[in-house]
Coordinates of C-alpha atoms in Angstrom, one line a residue:
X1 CA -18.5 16.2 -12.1
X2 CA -19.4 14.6 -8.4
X3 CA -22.4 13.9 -7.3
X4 CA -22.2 11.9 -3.5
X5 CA -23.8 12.1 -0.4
X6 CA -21.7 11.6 3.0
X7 CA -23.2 8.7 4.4
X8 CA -21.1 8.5 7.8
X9 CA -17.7 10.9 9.3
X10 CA -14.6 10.1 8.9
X11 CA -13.0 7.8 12.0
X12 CA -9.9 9.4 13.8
X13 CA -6.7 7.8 11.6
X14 CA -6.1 5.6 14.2
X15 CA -6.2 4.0 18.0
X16 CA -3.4 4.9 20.5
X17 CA -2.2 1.8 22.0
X18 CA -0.7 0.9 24.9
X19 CA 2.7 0.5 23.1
X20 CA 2.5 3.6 21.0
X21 CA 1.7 2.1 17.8
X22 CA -1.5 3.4 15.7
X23 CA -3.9 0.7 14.7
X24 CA -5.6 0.7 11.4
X25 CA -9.0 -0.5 10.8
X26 CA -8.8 -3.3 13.5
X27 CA -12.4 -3.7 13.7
X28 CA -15.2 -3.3 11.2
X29 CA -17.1 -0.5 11.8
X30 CA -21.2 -1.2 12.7
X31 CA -21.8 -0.1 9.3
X32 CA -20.1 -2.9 8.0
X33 CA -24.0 -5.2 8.5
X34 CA -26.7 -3.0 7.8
X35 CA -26.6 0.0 5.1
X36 CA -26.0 3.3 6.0
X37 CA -28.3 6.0 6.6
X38 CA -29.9 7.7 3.3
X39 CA -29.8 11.5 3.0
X40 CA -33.1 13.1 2.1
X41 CA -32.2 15.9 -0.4
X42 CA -32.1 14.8 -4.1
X43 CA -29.0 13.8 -5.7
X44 CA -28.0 17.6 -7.5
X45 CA -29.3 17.8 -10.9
X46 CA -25.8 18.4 -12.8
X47 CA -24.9 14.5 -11.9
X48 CA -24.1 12.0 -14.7
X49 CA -26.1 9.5 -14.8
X50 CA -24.7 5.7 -15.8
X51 CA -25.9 4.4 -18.8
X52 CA -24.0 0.8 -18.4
X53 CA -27.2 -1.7 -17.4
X54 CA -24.3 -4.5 -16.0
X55 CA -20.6 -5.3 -16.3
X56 CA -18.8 -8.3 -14.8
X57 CA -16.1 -8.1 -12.6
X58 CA -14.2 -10.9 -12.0
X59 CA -11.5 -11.5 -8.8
X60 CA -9.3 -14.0 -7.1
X61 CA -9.7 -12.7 -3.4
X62 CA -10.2 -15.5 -1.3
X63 CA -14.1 -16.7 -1.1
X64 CA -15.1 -14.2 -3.9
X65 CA -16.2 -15.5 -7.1
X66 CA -17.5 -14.2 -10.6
X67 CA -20.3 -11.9 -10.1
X68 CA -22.3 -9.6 -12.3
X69 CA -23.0 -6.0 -11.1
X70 CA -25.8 -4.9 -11.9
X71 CA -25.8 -0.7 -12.3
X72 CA -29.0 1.1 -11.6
X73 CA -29.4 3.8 -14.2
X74 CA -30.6 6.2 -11.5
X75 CA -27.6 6.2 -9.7
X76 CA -25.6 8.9 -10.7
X77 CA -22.2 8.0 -11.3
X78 CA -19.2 9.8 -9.3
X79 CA -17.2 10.8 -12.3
X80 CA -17.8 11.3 -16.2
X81 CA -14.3 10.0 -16.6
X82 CA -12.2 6.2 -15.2
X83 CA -10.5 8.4 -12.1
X84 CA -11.7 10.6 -9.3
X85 CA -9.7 12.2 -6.6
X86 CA -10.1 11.2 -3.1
X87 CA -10.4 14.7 -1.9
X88 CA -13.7 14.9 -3.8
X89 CA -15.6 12.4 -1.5
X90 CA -16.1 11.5 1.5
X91 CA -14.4 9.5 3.7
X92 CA -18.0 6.9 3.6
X93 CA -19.7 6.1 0.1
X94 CA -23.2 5.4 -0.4
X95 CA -23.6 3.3 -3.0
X96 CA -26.9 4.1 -3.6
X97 CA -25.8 7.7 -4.4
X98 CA -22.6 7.6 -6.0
X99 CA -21.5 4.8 -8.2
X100 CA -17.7 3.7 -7.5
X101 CA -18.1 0.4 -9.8
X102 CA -14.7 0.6 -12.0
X103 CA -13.2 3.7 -10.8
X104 CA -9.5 4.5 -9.4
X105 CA -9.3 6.7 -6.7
X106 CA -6.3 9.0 -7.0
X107 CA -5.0 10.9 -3.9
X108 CA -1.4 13.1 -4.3
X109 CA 0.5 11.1 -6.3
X110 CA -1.2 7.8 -5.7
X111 CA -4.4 5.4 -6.7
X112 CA -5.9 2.3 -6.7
X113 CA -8.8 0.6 -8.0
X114 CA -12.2 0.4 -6.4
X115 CA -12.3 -3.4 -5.0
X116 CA -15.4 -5.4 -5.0
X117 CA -17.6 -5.3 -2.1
X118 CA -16.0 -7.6 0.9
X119 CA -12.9 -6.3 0.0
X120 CA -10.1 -3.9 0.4
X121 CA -7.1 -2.2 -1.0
X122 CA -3.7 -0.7 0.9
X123 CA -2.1 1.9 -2.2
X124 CA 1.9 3.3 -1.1
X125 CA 4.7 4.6 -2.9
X126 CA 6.4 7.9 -2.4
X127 CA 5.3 11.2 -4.4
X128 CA 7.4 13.4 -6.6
X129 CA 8.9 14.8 -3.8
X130 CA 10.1 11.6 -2.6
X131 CA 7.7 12.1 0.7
X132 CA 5.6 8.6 1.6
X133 CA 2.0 8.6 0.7
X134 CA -0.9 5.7 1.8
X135 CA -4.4 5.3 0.7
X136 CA -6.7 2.7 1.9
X137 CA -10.1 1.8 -0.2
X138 CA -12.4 -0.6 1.3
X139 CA -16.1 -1.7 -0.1
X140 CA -18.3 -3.3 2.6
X141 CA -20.5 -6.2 2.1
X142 CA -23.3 -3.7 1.0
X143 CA -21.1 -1.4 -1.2
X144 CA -20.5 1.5 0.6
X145 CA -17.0 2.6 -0.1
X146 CA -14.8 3.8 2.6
X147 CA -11.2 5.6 2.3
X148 CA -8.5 6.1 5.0
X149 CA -5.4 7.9 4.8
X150 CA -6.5 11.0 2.1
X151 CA -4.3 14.0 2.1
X152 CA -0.8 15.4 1.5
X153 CA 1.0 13.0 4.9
X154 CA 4.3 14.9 3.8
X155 CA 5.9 17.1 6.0
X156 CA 9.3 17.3 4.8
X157 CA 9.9 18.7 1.2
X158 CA 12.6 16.8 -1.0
X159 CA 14.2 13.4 0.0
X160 CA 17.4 14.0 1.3
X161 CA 20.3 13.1 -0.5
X162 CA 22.7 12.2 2.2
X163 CA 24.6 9.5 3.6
X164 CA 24.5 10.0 7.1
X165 CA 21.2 9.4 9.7
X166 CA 19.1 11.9 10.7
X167 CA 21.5 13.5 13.5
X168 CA 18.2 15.3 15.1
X169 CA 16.2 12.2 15.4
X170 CA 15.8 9.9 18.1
X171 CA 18.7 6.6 17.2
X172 CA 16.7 3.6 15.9
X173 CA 17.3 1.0 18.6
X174 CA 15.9 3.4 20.9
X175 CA 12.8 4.7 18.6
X176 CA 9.7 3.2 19.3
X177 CA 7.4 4.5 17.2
X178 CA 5.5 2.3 15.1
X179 CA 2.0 2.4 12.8
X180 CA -0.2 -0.4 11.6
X181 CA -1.6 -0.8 8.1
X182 CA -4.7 -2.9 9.6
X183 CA -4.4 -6.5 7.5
X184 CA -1.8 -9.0 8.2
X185 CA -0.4 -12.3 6.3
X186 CA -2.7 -15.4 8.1
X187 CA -1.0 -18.0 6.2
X188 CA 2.4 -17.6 4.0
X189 CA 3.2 -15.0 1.9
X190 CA 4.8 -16.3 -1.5
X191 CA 6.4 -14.0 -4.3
X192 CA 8.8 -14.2 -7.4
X193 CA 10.6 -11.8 -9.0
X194 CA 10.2 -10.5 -12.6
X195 CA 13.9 -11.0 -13.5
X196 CA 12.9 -9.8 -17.2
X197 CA 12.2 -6.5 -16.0
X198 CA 15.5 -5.8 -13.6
X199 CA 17.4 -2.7 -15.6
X200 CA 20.7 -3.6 -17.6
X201 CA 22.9 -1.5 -15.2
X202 CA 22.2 -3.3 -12.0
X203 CA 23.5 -7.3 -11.9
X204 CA 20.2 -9.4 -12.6
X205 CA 21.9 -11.7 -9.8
X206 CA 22.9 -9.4 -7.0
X207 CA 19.6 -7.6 -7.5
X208 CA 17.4 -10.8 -6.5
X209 CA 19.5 -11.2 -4.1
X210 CA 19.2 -7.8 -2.7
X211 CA 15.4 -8.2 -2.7
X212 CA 15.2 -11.6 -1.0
X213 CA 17.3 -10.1 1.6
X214 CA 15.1 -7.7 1.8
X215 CA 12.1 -10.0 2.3
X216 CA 13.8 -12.0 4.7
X217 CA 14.8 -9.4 6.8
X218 CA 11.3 -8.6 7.3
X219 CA 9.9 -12.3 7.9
X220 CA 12.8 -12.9 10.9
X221 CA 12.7 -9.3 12.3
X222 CA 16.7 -8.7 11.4
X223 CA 18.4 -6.2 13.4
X224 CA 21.3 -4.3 14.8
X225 CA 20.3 -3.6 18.2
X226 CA 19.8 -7.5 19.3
X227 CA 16.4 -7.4 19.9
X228 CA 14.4 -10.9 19.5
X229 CA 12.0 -10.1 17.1
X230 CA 9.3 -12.7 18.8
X231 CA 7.5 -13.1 15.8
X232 CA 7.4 -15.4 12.8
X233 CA 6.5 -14.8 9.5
X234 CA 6.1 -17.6 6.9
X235 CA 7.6 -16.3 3.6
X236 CA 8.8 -18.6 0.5
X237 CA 10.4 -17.1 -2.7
X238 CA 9.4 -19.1 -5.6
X239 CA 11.4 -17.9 -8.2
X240 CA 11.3 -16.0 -11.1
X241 CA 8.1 -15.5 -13.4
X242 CA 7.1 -13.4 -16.6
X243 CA 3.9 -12.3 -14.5
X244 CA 4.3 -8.2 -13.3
X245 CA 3.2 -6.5 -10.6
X246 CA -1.0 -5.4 -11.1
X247 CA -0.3 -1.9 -11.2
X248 CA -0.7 0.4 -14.0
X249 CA 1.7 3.1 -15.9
X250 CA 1.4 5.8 -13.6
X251 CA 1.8 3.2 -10.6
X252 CA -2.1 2.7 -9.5
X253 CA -3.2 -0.6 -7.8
X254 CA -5.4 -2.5 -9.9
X255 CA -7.2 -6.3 -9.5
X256 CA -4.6 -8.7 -7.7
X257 CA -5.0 -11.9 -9.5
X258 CA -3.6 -13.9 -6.7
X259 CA 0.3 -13.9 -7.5
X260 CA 2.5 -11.4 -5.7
X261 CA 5.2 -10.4 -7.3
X262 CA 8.6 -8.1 -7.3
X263 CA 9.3 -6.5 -10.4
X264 CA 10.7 -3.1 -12.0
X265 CA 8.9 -1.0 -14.0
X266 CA 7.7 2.5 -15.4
X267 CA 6.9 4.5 -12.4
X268 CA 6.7 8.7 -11.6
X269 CA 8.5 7.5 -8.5
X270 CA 10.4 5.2 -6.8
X271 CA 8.7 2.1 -5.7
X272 CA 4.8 1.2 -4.9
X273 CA 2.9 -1.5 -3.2
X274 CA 0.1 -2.4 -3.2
X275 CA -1.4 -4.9 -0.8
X276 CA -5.2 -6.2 -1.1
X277 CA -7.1 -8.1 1.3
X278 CA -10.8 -9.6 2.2
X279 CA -12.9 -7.9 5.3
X280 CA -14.1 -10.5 7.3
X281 CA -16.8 -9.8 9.6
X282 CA -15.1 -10.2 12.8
X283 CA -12.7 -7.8 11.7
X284 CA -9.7 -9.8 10.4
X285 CA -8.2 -8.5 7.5
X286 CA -6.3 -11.3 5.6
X287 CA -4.0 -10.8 2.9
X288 CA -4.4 -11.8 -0.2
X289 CA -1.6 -10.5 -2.2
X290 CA 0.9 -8.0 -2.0
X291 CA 2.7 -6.3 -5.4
X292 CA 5.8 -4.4 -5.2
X293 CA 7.0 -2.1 -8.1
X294 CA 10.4 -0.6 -8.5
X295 CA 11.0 2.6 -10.8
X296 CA 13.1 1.5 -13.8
X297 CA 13.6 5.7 -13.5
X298 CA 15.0 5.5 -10.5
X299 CA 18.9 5.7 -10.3
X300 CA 19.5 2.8 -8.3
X301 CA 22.6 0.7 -6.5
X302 CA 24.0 -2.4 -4.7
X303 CA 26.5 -0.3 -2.9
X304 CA 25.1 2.2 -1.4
X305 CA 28.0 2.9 1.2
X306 CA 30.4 3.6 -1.1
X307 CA 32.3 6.7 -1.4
X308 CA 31.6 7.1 -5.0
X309 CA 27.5 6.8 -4.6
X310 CA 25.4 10.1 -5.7
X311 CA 21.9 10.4 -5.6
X312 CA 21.1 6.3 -6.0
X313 CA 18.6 4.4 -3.9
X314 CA 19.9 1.1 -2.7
X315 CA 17.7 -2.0 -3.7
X316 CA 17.9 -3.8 -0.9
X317 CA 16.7 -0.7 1.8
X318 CA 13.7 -0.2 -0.5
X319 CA 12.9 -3.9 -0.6
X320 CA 13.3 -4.2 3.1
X321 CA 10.9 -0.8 3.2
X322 CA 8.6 -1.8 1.0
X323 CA 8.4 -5.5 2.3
X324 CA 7.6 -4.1 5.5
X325 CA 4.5 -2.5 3.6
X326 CA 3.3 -5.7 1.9
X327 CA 3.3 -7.5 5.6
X328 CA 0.8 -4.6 7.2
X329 CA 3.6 -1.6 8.5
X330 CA 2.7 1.3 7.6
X331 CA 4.9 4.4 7.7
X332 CA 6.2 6.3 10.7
X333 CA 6.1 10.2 10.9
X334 CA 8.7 12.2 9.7
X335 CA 10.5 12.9 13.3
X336 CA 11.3 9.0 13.3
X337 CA 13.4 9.5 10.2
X338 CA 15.8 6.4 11.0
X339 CA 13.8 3.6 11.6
X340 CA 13.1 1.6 8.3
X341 CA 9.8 2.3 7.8
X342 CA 9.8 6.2 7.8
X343 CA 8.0 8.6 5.7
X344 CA 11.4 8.5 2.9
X345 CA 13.8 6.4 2.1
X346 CA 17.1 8.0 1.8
X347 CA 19.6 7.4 -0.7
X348 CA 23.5 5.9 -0.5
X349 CA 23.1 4.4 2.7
X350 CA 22.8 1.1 4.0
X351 CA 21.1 1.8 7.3
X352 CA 17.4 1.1 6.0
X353 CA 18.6 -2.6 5.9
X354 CA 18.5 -3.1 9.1
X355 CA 15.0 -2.9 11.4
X356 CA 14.8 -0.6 14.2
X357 CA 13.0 -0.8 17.5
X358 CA 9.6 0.6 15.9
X359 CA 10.0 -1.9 13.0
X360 CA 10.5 -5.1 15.1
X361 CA 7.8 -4.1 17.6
X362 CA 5.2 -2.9 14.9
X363 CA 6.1 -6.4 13.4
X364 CA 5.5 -8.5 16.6
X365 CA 2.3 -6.9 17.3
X366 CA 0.4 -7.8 14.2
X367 CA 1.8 -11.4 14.3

């Protein structure tokens, strides 16, 4: 049961700039310092009302520390249950109307935690039809809760199984399409790789390997269509580590703890990340960590151009995809369907490996 008001409309997705790409959340809106305005009809009186008095939440964000949250029992809560669906609320939350302490917003296919105020939350992964899905949850300083990005962003139906490019769509050194995620790395991104957790029929080697290419092709902008990437990117792999990726069993983002890691893992899909960051009040959004999650369901490969491949994703054009989700790309449309970054990753082919025009420019403009 929901009980909410709309505190404030929901922003266009994103600015056109001058380059084509769409810019996420570059600013903080003017809500961000003063609360936002209260409705003046009652709350409805089939709300559930909290009966928690406090809880403690505790987080490794950058200048957060160990606070206690203090839950009016007036304020109705948002759901009887942990989970409420993005489609049920508004793009703003009032926090002084709808109680979003604890909860996982879901929204088709995908979820992540409510983060504590000052804070916010990227969610991708694919849904079961393999098309790309994004959520964004931020909390302001004063609690209200705002989500981007809500709603089936498939156009296409089933990921297609095929080895050759999209023969409609535009070639990738050419495409220039681009969109922003709105946070960016300010300092160096470090990860390991759950080795543990790497299924018995790929080769535990060749598969960190595939993912650190992966990675690196993202931090130096790698390409095929010799462009200079003109950006740098300061990313260290640190080895392997027992620790997993904060997600849950049906692939929700939960608390970061400060350590990003690769692993694999149950999943209804593919692969997730999940990316959170601090709001700062001049609008930066630094990263703080970025988790990636690869489906042990998923029939995967090493080879993907060979002749004998059917219906397997290949590691290291995921990692490079997803990769270029942990460092603030978000995904193209689906009429840009070669660049790296689009909407699906296909399977047995190789071509995702290698950035396209739209991924080295989307790249160089966020650093």
């Amino acid at each position: 049961m929901t009980c909410l008001t709309i505190a404030g409309l929901q922003s266009p997705v994103g600015a056109i700039l001058s380059n084509g790409s769409i810019a996420e959340d570059t600013t903080l809106p003017p809500e961000e310092t003063t609360a936002p305005p209260q409705e003046t009809t009652e709350p409805t009186t089939e709300a559930t009302t909290t009966t928690v008095v406090e809880t403690t939440t505790t987080t490794t964000l950058p200048g957060s520390t160990t606070t206690t949250t203090v839950v009016d029992p007036n304020v109705p809560s948002c759901s009887e249950g942990n989970r409420i669906k993005a489609t049920d609320l508004p793009s703003l939350v009032d926090p002084d109307t709808c109680d979003m302490t604890g909860l996982i917003v879901t929204d088709n296919g995908i979820g992540a935690l409510v983060p504590p105020p000052g804070h916010g939350v990227y969610a991708e992964g694919h849904a079961a039809n393999g098309v790309g899905q994004e959520l964004k949850v931020n909390t302001w300083r004063n609690g209200t809760v705002r989500l981007r990005k809500v709603g089936n962003e498939g156009t296409d139906g089933v990921a297609p199984r095929v080895k050759e490019p999209c023969s409609s769509c535009m070639a990738p050194c050419k495409d220039t399409a681009q969109t922003l995620a709105g946070f960016k790395e300010a300092g160096s991104y470090k990860y390991r790789i759950n080795k543990r957790t790497i299924p018995g029929s790929l080769s535990k080697k060749a598969t960190i390997k595939a993912i650190k290419l992966g990675a690196n092709t993202i931090a130096k902008g790698i390409n095929d269509c010799s462009i200079t990437s003109g950006y740098t990117i300061k990313m260290s792999y640190l080895g392997r580590t027992r620790n997993k990726a904060n997600l849950d069993r049906s692939g929700n983002c939960l608390s970061p703890n400060g350590k990003s890691v690769v692993d694999f893992g149950s999943l209804p899909v593919s692969g997730r990340t999940c990316s959170w960051y601090s709001l700062e009040g001049n609008g930066d959004r630094s990263l703080a960590e970025s988790d990636v999650r690869l489906s042990t369901g998923q029939k995967w490969t090493l080879s993907p151009d060979s002749r004998s491949c059917r219906n397997k994703q290949d590691v290291q054009s995921v990692a490079t995809h997803e990769m270029g989700h942990a460092m603030g790309l978000a995904h193209v449309t689906s009429s840009h369907k070669n660049l790296t970054m689009a909407e699906i990753v296909p399977s047995c082919t190789s071509a995702p490996r290698s950035l396209g025009r739209g991924d080295v420019g989307g790249l160089a403009s966020i650093y």
